């Protein structure tokens, strides 16, 4: 049975949540047998996935495919949906979420470089987050931080190659506080006891990821926040959802708290990323509003950044991270 002492391993580091940018590398992973791929399940999508544009998937370039894949399967309960010539596709409920690209000789990103801050996995419900917390405690997953952000409750991790992860559940959107188009988001201590009270601590019932698990947002390290705004807000047409500040920006579609965040907390002045380096290769947004998609395409074309693909268009941000835009 998970005791209060065990859960305090999470609660005891809540004070570190105010400095989440200091993510620590997780200490290894445990290999496990992959679950068989399942067909996509009919599930009710969270609000984050019902907006005119939303995050669809992400890809990481990794050196040790077996170890990183095992980590996401054991810790998040993702399934292997496909094996490709250069890696694997992992997902939940038959829906592809994370592409792992094998790159054993890829250069590592240096200190202060641009790239990934974290990929955020959105649990369908607070109860699912509770079940996952019990699971993470039972398998003794190292945790970098915890935070109550008013709109959501979040736990922060790092995979075996240092890629940041957020596991979170949104509070009901009707409870979010908005004023003049900006949402209230803070960083307070996470009430772990209140979350795990929603499930049975005596058993690990998180055998696989819930079918409705999705990527809710992507948070990036950038060299200049205003330049990032020029790309993600002006060119991609996302809306700012937090007060303007020089070191971070939070952007969304359709009134979500954020689908994309950027910060320069450790990466101010970072240059263009080196081709083929480890970490985030690309992330994809599905765009269900034709006018939004057409506007994105036109604006990116005017900047000379757009590339046509079989599934839509793609563009590189000012630091070389590829964003794929897929019309729904």
JSON list of C-alpha atoms in Angstrom, two decimals, residues 146-316:
[
{"chain": "A", "resi": 146, "resn": "UNK", "atom": "CA", "xyz": [5.27, 19.77, -8.71]},
{"chain": "A", "resi": 147, "resn": "UNK", "atom": "CA", "xyz": [3.01, 22.78, -9.09]},
{"chain": "A", "resi": 148, "resn": "UNK", "atom": "CA", "xyz": [-0.54, 24.02, -8.86]},
{"chain": "A", "resi": 149, "resn": "UNK", "atom": "CA", "xyz": [-0.93, 26.47, -11.75]},
{"chain": "A", "resi": 150, "resn": "UNK", "atom": "CA", "xyz": [-4.53, 27.51, -10.93]},
{"chain": "A", "resi": 151, "resn": "UNK", "atom": "CA", "xyz": [-5.74, 26.20, -14.29]},
{"chain": "A", "resi": 152, "resn": "UNK", "atom": "CA", "xyz": [-3.98, 22.86, -13.90]},
{"chain": "A", "resi": 153, "resn": "UNK", "atom": "CA", "xyz": [-2.08, 20.56, -11.56]},
{"chain": "A", "resi": 154, "resn": "UNK", "atom": "CA", "xyz": [1.30, 19.38, -12.82]},
{"chain": "A", "resi": 155, "resn": "UNK", "atom": "CA", "xyz": [4.21, 17.06, -12.10]},
{"chain": "A", "resi": 156, "resn": "UNK", "atom": "CA", "xyz": [7.56, 17.55, -13.86]},
{"chain": "A", "resi": 157, "resn": "UNK", "atom": "CA", "xyz": [10.02, 14.81, -14.85]},
{"chain": "A", "resi": 158, "resn": "UNK", "atom": "CA", "xyz": [12.97, 14.25, -17.17]},
{"chain": "A", "resi": 159, "resn": "UNK", "atom": "CA", "xyz": [13.44, 11.23, -19.40]},
{"chain": "A", "resi": 160, "resn": "UNK", "atom": "CA", "xyz": [16.75, 9.30, -19.42]},
{"chain": "A", "resi": 161, "resn": "UNK", "atom": "CA", "xyz": [18.26, 11.68, -22.00]},
{"chain": "A", "resi": 162, "resn": "UNK", "atom": "CA", "xyz": [17.16, 14.83, -20.20]},
{"chain": "A", "resi": 163, "resn": "UNK", "atom": "CA", "xyz": [14.07, 15.68, -22.24]},
{"chain": "A", "resi": 164, "resn": "UNK", "atom": "CA", "xyz": [11.59, 17.50, -20.04]},
{"chain": "A", "resi": 165, "resn": "UNK", "atom": "CA", "xyz": [8.15, 16.03, -19.37]},
{"chain": "A", "resi": 166, "resn": "UNK", "atom": "CA", "xyz": [5.07, 17.47, -17.70]},
{"chain": "A", "resi": 167, "resn": "UNK", "atom": "CA", "xyz": [2.22, 15.21, -16.62]},
{"chain": "A", "resi": 168, "resn": "UNK", "atom": "CA", "xyz": [-0.85, 17.26, -15.77]},
{"chain": "A", "resi": 169, "resn": "UNK", "atom": "CA", "xyz": [-4.60, 17.50, -15.48]},
{"chain": "A", "resi": 170, "resn": "UNK", "atom": "CA", "xyz": [-6.62, 20.60, -16.23]},
{"chain": "A", "resi": 171, "resn": "UNK", "atom": "CA", "xyz": [-9.12, 22.05, -13.84]},
{"chain": "A", "resi": 172, "resn": "UNK", "atom": "CA", "xyz": [-12.56, 22.60, -15.43]},
{"chain": "A", "resi": 173, "resn": "UNK", "atom": "CA", "xyz": [-12.26, 25.49, -17.92]},
{"chain": "A", "resi": 174, "resn": "UNK", "atom": "CA", "xyz": [-15.28, 27.16, -16.34]},
{"chain": "A", "resi": 175, "resn": "UNK", "atom": "CA", "xyz": [-13.18, 27.67, -13.19]},
{"chain": "A", "resi": 176, "resn": "UNK", "atom": "CA", "xyz": [-10.33, 29.48, -15.00]},
{"chain": "A", "resi": 177, "resn": "UNK", "atom": "CA", "xyz": [-10.15, 33.19, -14.27]},
{"chain": "A", "resi": 178, "resn": "UNK", "atom": "CA", "xyz": [-9.84, 35.43, -17.33]},
{"chain": "A", "resi": 179, "resn": "UNK", "atom": "CA", "xyz": [-9.54, 39.20, -17.54]},
{"chain": "A", "resi": 180, "resn": "UNK", "atom": "CA", "xyz": [-9.04, 41.18, -20.75]},
{"chain": "A", "resi": 181, "resn": "UNK", "atom": "CA", "xyz": [-8.16, 38.01, -22.63]},
{"chain": "A", "resi": 182, "resn": "UNK", "atom": "CA", "xyz": [-5.52, 36.92, -20.12]},
{"chain": "A", "resi": 183, "resn": "UNK", "atom": "CA", "xyz": [-5.79, 33.93, -17.81]},
{"chain": "A", "resi": 184, "resn": "UNK", "atom": "CA", "xyz": [-4.60, 33.71, -14.20]},
{"chain": "A", "resi": 185, "resn": "UNK", "atom": "CA", "xyz": [-1.82, 31.16, -13.83]},
{"chain": "A", "resi": 186, "resn": "UNK", "atom": "CA", "xyz": [0.37, 30.92, -10.78]},
{"chain": "A", "resi": 187, "resn": "UNK", "atom": "CA", "xyz": [2.82, 28.48, -9.23]},
{"chain": "A", "resi": 188, "resn": "UNK", "atom": "CA", "xyz": [1.76, 27.22, -5.83]},
{"chain": "A", "resi": 189, "resn": "UNK", "atom": "CA", "xyz": [2.46, 24.03, -3.90]},
{"chain": "A", "resi": 190, "resn": "UNK", "atom": "CA", "xyz": [0.61, 21.04, -5.26]},
{"chain": "A", "resi": 191, "resn": "UNK", "atom": "CA", "xyz": [-1.88, 19.38, -2.90]},
{"chain": "A", "resi": 192, "resn": "UNK", "atom": "CA", "xyz": [-0.79, 15.81, -3.53]},
{"chain": "A", "resi": 193, "resn": "UNK", "atom": "CA", "xyz": [-2.99, 14.41, -0.76]},
{"chain": "A", "resi": 194, "resn": "UNK", "atom": "CA", "xyz": [-6.13, 15.88, -2.35]},
{"chain": "A", "resi": 195, "resn": "UNK", "atom": "CA", "xyz": [-5.27, 14.30, -5.68]},
{"chain": "A", "resi": 196, "resn": "UNK", "atom": "CA", "xyz": [-4.42, 10.78, -4.50]},
{"chain": "A", "resi": 197, "resn": "UNK", "atom": "CA", "xyz": [-7.51, 10.76, -2.27]},
{"chain": "A", "resi": 198, "resn": "UNK", "atom": "CA", "xyz": [-9.42, 10.23, -5.53]},
{"chain": "A", "resi": 199, "resn": "UNK", "atom": "CA", "xyz": [-8.03, 6.72, -6.00]},
{"chain": "A", "resi": 200, "resn": "UNK", "atom": "CA", "xyz": [-7.09, 3.58, -4.11]},
{"chain": "A", "resi": 201, "resn": "UNK", "atom": "CA", "xyz": [-3.50, 3.91, -2.86]},
{"chain": "A", "resi": 202, "resn": "UNK", "atom": "CA", "xyz": [-3.29, 0.20, -2.07]},
{"chain": "A", "resi": 203, "resn": "UNK", "atom": "CA", "xyz": [-3.12, -0.90, -5.69]},
{"chain": "A", "resi": 204, "resn": "UNK", "atom": "CA", "xyz": [-1.40, 0.26, -8.85]},
{"chain": "A", "resi": 205, "resn": "UNK", "atom": "CA", "xyz": [-4.32, 0.55, -11.28]},
{"chain": "A", "resi": 206, "resn": "UNK", "atom": "CA", "xyz": [-2.35, 2.49, -13.90]},
{"chain": "A", "resi": 207, "resn": "UNK", "atom": "CA", "xyz": [-1.40, -0.41, -16.15]},
{"chain": "A", "resi": 208, "resn": "UNK", "atom": "CA", "xyz": [-1.43, 1.56, -19.39]},
{"chain": "A", "resi": 209, "resn": "UNK", "atom": "CA", "xyz": [-2.09, 5.13, -20.40]},
{"chain": "A", "resi": 210, "resn": "UNK", "atom": "CA", "xyz": [-5.77, 6.11, -20.51]},
{"chain": "A", "resi": 211, "resn": "UNK", "atom": "CA", "xyz": [-7.13, 6.10, -24.05]},
{"chain": "A", "resi": 212, "resn": "UNK", "atom": "CA", "xyz": [-7.74, 9.85, -23.83]},
{"chain": "A", "resi": 213, "resn": "UNK", "atom": "CA", "xyz": [-4.17, 10.83, -22.90]},
{"chain": "A", "resi": 214, "resn": "UNK", "atom": "CA", "xyz": [-2.92, 13.52, -25.28]},
{"chain": "A", "resi": 215, "resn": "UNK", "atom": "CA", "xyz": [-0.18, 16.11, -25.60]},
{"chain": "A", "resi": 216, "resn": "UNK", "atom": "CA", "xyz": [-1.75, 19.26, -24.22]},
{"chain": "A", "resi": 217, "resn": "UNK", "atom": "CA", "xyz": [1.07, 21.69, -24.84]},
{"chain": "A", "resi": 218, "resn": "UNK", "atom": "CA", "xyz": [4.72, 22.06, -25.76]},
{"chain": "A", "resi": 219, "resn": "UNK", "atom": "CA", "xyz": [7.09, 24.38, -23.89]},
{"chain": "A", "resi": 220, "resn": "UNK", "atom": "CA", "xyz": [10.25, 25.57, -25.66]},
{"chain": "A", "resi": 221, "resn": "UNK", "atom": "CA", "xyz": [13.54, 27.20, -24.78]},
{"chain": "A", "resi": 222, "resn": "UNK", "atom": "CA", "xyz": [14.25, 30.13, -27.09]},
{"chain": "A", "resi": 223, "resn": "UNK", "atom": "CA", "xyz": [16.95, 32.75, -27.51]},
{"chain": "A", "resi": 224, "resn": "UNK", "atom": "CA", "xyz": [14.62, 35.74, -27.62]},
{"chain": "A", "resi": 225, "resn": "UNK", "atom": "CA", "xyz": [10.99, 35.84, -26.51]},
{"chain": "A", "resi": 226, "resn": "UNK", "atom": "CA", "xyz": [9.99, 38.70, -28.80]},
{"chain": "A", "resi": 227, "resn": "UNK", "atom": "CA", "xyz": [11.36, 36.87, -31.83]},
{"chain": "A", "resi": 228, "resn": "UNK", "atom": "CA", "xyz": [9.45, 33.78, -30.68]},
{"chain": "A", "resi": 229, "resn": "UNK", "atom": "CA", "xyz": [6.28, 35.88, -30.47]},
{"chain": "A", "resi": 230, "resn": "UNK", "atom": "CA", "xyz": [6.88, 37.00, -34.03]},
{"chain": "A", "resi": 231, "resn": "UNK", "atom": "CA", "xyz": [6.80, 33.38, -35.16]},
{"chain": "A", "resi": 232, "resn": "UNK", "atom": "CA", "xyz": [4.28, 31.68, -32.88]},
{"chain": "A", "resi": 233, "resn": "UNK", "atom": "CA", "xyz": [1.91, 34.58, -32.29]},
{"chain": "A", "resi": 234, "resn": "UNK", "atom": "CA", "xyz": [2.15, 36.64, -35.48]},
{"chain": "A", "resi": 235, "resn": "UNK", "atom": "CA", "xyz": [2.94, 33.99, -38.11]},
{"chain": "A", "resi": 236, "resn": "UNK", "atom": "CA", "xyz": [1.05, 31.03, -36.60]},
{"chain": "A", "resi": 237, "resn": "UNK", "atom": "CA", "xyz": [-1.81, 33.18, -35.33]},
{"chain": "A", "resi": 238, "resn": "UNK", "atom": "CA", "xyz": [-1.84, 31.95, -31.73]},
{"chain": "A", "resi": 239, "resn": "UNK", "atom": "CA", "xyz": [-3.20, 34.24, -29.02]},
{"chain": "A", "resi": 240, "resn": "UNK", "atom": "CA", "xyz": [-1.20, 35.46, -26.03]},
{"chain": "A", "resi": 241, "resn": "UNK", "atom": "CA", "xyz": [-2.83, 34.32, -22.81]},
{"chain": "A", "resi": 242, "resn": "UNK", "atom": "CA", "xyz": [-0.54, 35.83, -20.16]},
{"chain": "A", "resi": 243, "resn": "UNK", "atom": "CA", "xyz": [0.64, 39.40, -19.47]},
{"chain": "A", "resi": 244, "resn": "UNK", "atom": "CA", "xyz": [3.55, 40.46, -21.67]},
{"chain": "A", "resi": 245, "resn": "UNK", "atom": "CA", "xyz": [6.95, 39.81, -20.10]},
{"chain": "A", "resi": 246, "resn": "UNK", "atom": "CA", "xyz": [10.49, 39.72, -21.52]},
{"chain": "A", "resi": 247, "resn": "UNK", "atom": "CA", "xyz": [11.44, 36.19, -20.47]},
{"chain": "A", "resi": 248, "resn": "UNK", "atom": "CA", "xyz": [8.40, 34.05, -21.33]},
{"chain": "A", "resi": 249, "resn": "UNK", "atom": "CA", "xyz": [5.22, 33.91, -23.38]},
{"chain": "A", "resi": 250, "resn": "UNK", "atom": "CA", "xyz": [2.17, 31.65, -23.27]},
{"chain": "A", "resi": 251, "resn": "UNK", "atom": "CA", "xyz": [0.10, 31.22, -26.43]},
{"chain": "A", "resi": 252, "resn": "UNK", "atom": "CA", "xyz": [-2.99, 29.29, -27.37]},
{"chain": "A", "resi": 253, "resn": "UNK", "atom": "CA", "xyz": [-5.84, 28.72, -29.76]},
{"chain": "A", "resi": 254, "resn": "UNK", "atom": "CA", "xyz": [-9.51, 29.02, -28.88]},
{"chain": "A", "resi": 255, "resn": "UNK", "atom": "CA", "xyz": [-9.23, 30.09, -25.25]},
{"chain": "A", "resi": 256, "resn": "UNK", "atom": "CA", "xyz": [-7.02, 27.31, -23.89]},
{"chain": "A", "resi": 257, "resn": "UNK", "atom": "CA", "xyz": [-4.52, 28.44, -21.25]},
{"chain": "A", "resi": 258, "resn": "UNK", "atom": "CA", "xyz": [-1.61, 27.57, -23.54]},
{"chain": "A", "resi": 259, "resn": "UNK", "atom": "CA", "xyz": [-0.77, 25.20, -26.37]},
{"chain": "A", "resi": 260, "resn": "UNK", "atom": "CA", "xyz": [2.73, 26.64, -26.83]},
{"chain": "A", "resi": 261, "resn": "UNK", "atom": "CA", "xyz": [4.96, 28.31, -24.25]},
{"chain": "A", "resi": 262, "resn": "UNK", "atom": "CA", "xyz": [8.40, 29.79, -24.75]},
{"chain": "A", "resi": 263, "resn": "UNK", "atom": "CA", "xyz": [11.00, 31.00, -22.29]},
{"chain": "A", "resi": 264, "resn": "UNK", "atom": "CA", "xyz": [14.54, 32.37, -22.28]},
{"chain": "A", "resi": 265, "resn": "UNK", "atom": "CA", "xyz": [15.23, 31.56, -18.60]},
{"chain": "A", "resi": 266, "resn": "UNK", "atom": "CA", "xyz": [18.38, 29.60, -19.42]},
{"chain": "A", "resi": 267, "resn": "UNK", "atom": "CA", "xyz": [18.71, 30.21, -23.17]},
{"chain": "A", "resi": 268, "resn": "UNK", "atom": "CA", "xyz": [18.78, 34.00, -23.65]},
{"chain": "A", "resi": 269, "resn": "UNK", "atom": "CA", "xyz": [20.75, 34.75, -26.81]},
{"chain": "A", "resi": 270, "resn": "UNK", "atom": "CA", "xyz": [20.83, 31.11, -27.93]},
{"chain": "A", "resi": 271, "resn": "UNK", "atom": "CA", "xyz": [21.80, 30.72, -31.60]},
{"chain": "A", "resi": 272, "resn": "UNK", "atom": "CA", "xyz": [20.29, 28.48, -34.25]},
{"chain": "A", "resi": 273, "resn": "UNK", "atom": "CA", "xyz": [20.26, 24.85, -33.18]},
{"chain": "A", "resi": 274, "resn": "UNK", "atom": "CA", "xyz": [22.76, 22.54, -34.85]},
{"chain": "A", "resi": 275, "resn": "UNK", "atom": "CA", "xyz": [21.24, 20.29, -37.52]},
{"chain": "A", "resi": 276, "resn": "UNK", "atom": "CA", "xyz": [20.41, 16.83, -36.22]},
{"chain": "A", "resi": 277, "resn": "UNK", "atom": "CA", "xyz": [21.13, 17.47, -32.56]},
{"chain": "A", "resi": 278, "resn": "UNK", "atom": "CA", "xyz": [19.49, 15.46, -29.78]},
{"chain": "A", "resi": 279, "resn": "UNK", "atom": "CA", "xyz": [16.18, 16.53, -28.31]},
{"chain": "A", "resi": 280, "resn": "UNK", "atom": "CA", "xyz": [13.07, 17.89, -29.96]},
{"chain": "A", "resi": 281, "resn": "UNK", "atom": "CA", "xyz": [13.05, 17.29, -33.71]},
{"chain": "A", "resi": 282, "resn": "UNK", "atom": "CA", "xyz": [9.55, 18.56, -34.47]},
{"chain": "A", "resi": 283, "resn": "UNK", "atom": "CA", "xyz": [6.09, 18.99, -33.06]},
{"chain": "A", "resi": 284, "resn": "UNK", "atom": "CA", "xyz": [2.82, 19.02, -34.93]},
{"chain": "A", "resi": 285, "resn": "UNK", "atom": "CA", "xyz": [-0.34, 21.06, -34.61]},
{"chain": "A", "resi": 286, "resn": "UNK", "atom": "CA", "xyz": [-3.66, 19.96, -36.07]},
{"chain": "A", "resi": 287, "resn": "UNK", "atom": "CA", "xyz": [-5.58, 22.92, -37.47]},
{"chain": "A", "resi": 288, "resn": "UNK", "atom": "CA", "xyz": [-9.33, 22.46, -37.84]},
{"chain": "A", "resi": 289, "resn": "UNK", "atom": "CA", "xyz": [-10.17, 26.02, -38.88]},
{"chain": "A", "resi": 290, "resn": "UNK", "atom": "CA", "xyz": [-9.55, 26.49, -42.61]},
{"chain": "A", "resi": 291, "resn": "UNK", "atom": "CA", "xyz": [-9.25, 30.27, -42.36]},
{"chain": "A", "resi": 292, "resn": "UNK", "atom": "CA", "xyz": [-6.63, 29.94, -39.63]},
{"chain": "A", "resi": 293, "resn": "UNK", "atom": "CA", "xyz": [-4.70, 27.38, -41.68]},
{"chain": "A", "resi": 294, "resn": "UNK", "atom": "CA", "xyz": [-4.85, 29.50, -44.82]},
{"chain": "A", "resi": 295, "resn": "UNK", "atom": "CA", "xyz": [-3.62, 32.51, -42.88]},
{"chain": "A", "resi": 296, "resn": "UNK", "atom": "CA", "xyz": [-0.75, 30.52, -41.37]},
{"chain": "A", "resi": 297, "resn": "UNK", "atom": "CA", "xyz": [0.24, 29.28, -44.80]},
{"chain": "A", "resi": 298, "resn": "UNK", "atom": "CA", "xyz": [0.17, 32.77, -46.33]},
{"chain": "A", "resi": 299, "resn": "UNK", "atom": "CA", "xyz": [2.09, 34.41, -43.50]},
{"chain": "A", "resi": 300, "resn": "UNK", "atom": "CA", "xyz": [4.76, 31.72, -43.40]},
{"chain": "A", "resi": 301, "resn": "UNK", "atom": "CA", "xyz": [5.10, 31.89, -47.20]},
{"chain": "A", "resi": 302, "resn": "UNK", "atom": "CA", "xyz": [5.63, 35.64, -46.99]},
{"chain": "A", "resi": 303, "resn": "UNK", "atom": "CA", "xyz": [8.49, 34.98, -44.55]},
{"chain": "A", "resi": 304, "resn": "UNK", "atom": "CA", "xyz": [10.00, 32.37, -46.84]},
{"chain": "A", "resi": 305, "resn": "UNK", "atom": "CA", "xyz": [9.62, 29.73, -44.14]},
{"chain": "A", "resi": 306, "resn": "UNK", "atom": "CA", "xyz": [6.93, 27.40, -45.48]},
{"chain": "A", "resi": 307, "resn": "UNK", "atom": "CA", "xyz": [7.55, 23.92, -46.91]},
{"chain": "A", "resi": 308, "resn": "UNK", "atom": "CA", "xyz": [4.78, 21.83, -48.47]},
{"chain": "A", "resi": 309, "resn": "UNK", "atom": "CA", "xyz": [4.44, 18.27, -47.18]},
{"chain": "A", "resi": 310, "resn": "UNK", "atom": "CA", "xyz": [2.19, 15.31, -47.91]},
{"chain": "A", "resi": 311, "resn": "UNK", "atom": "CA", "xyz": [0.10, 16.05, -44.82]},
{"chain": "A", "resi": 312, "resn": "UNK", "atom": "CA", "xyz": [0.17, 19.86, -44.75]},
{"chain": "A", "resi": 313, "resn": "UNK", "atom": "CA", "xyz": [2.94, 22.39, -44.33]},
{"chain": "A", "resi": 314, "resn": "UNK", "atom": "CA", "xyz": [5.89, 22.83, -42.04]},
{"chain": "A", "resi": 315, "resn": "UNK", "atom": "CA", "xyz": [8.16, 25.66, -40.99]},
{"chain": "A", "resi": 316, "resn": "UNK", "atom": "CA", "xyz": [11.18, 26.16, -38.79]}
]
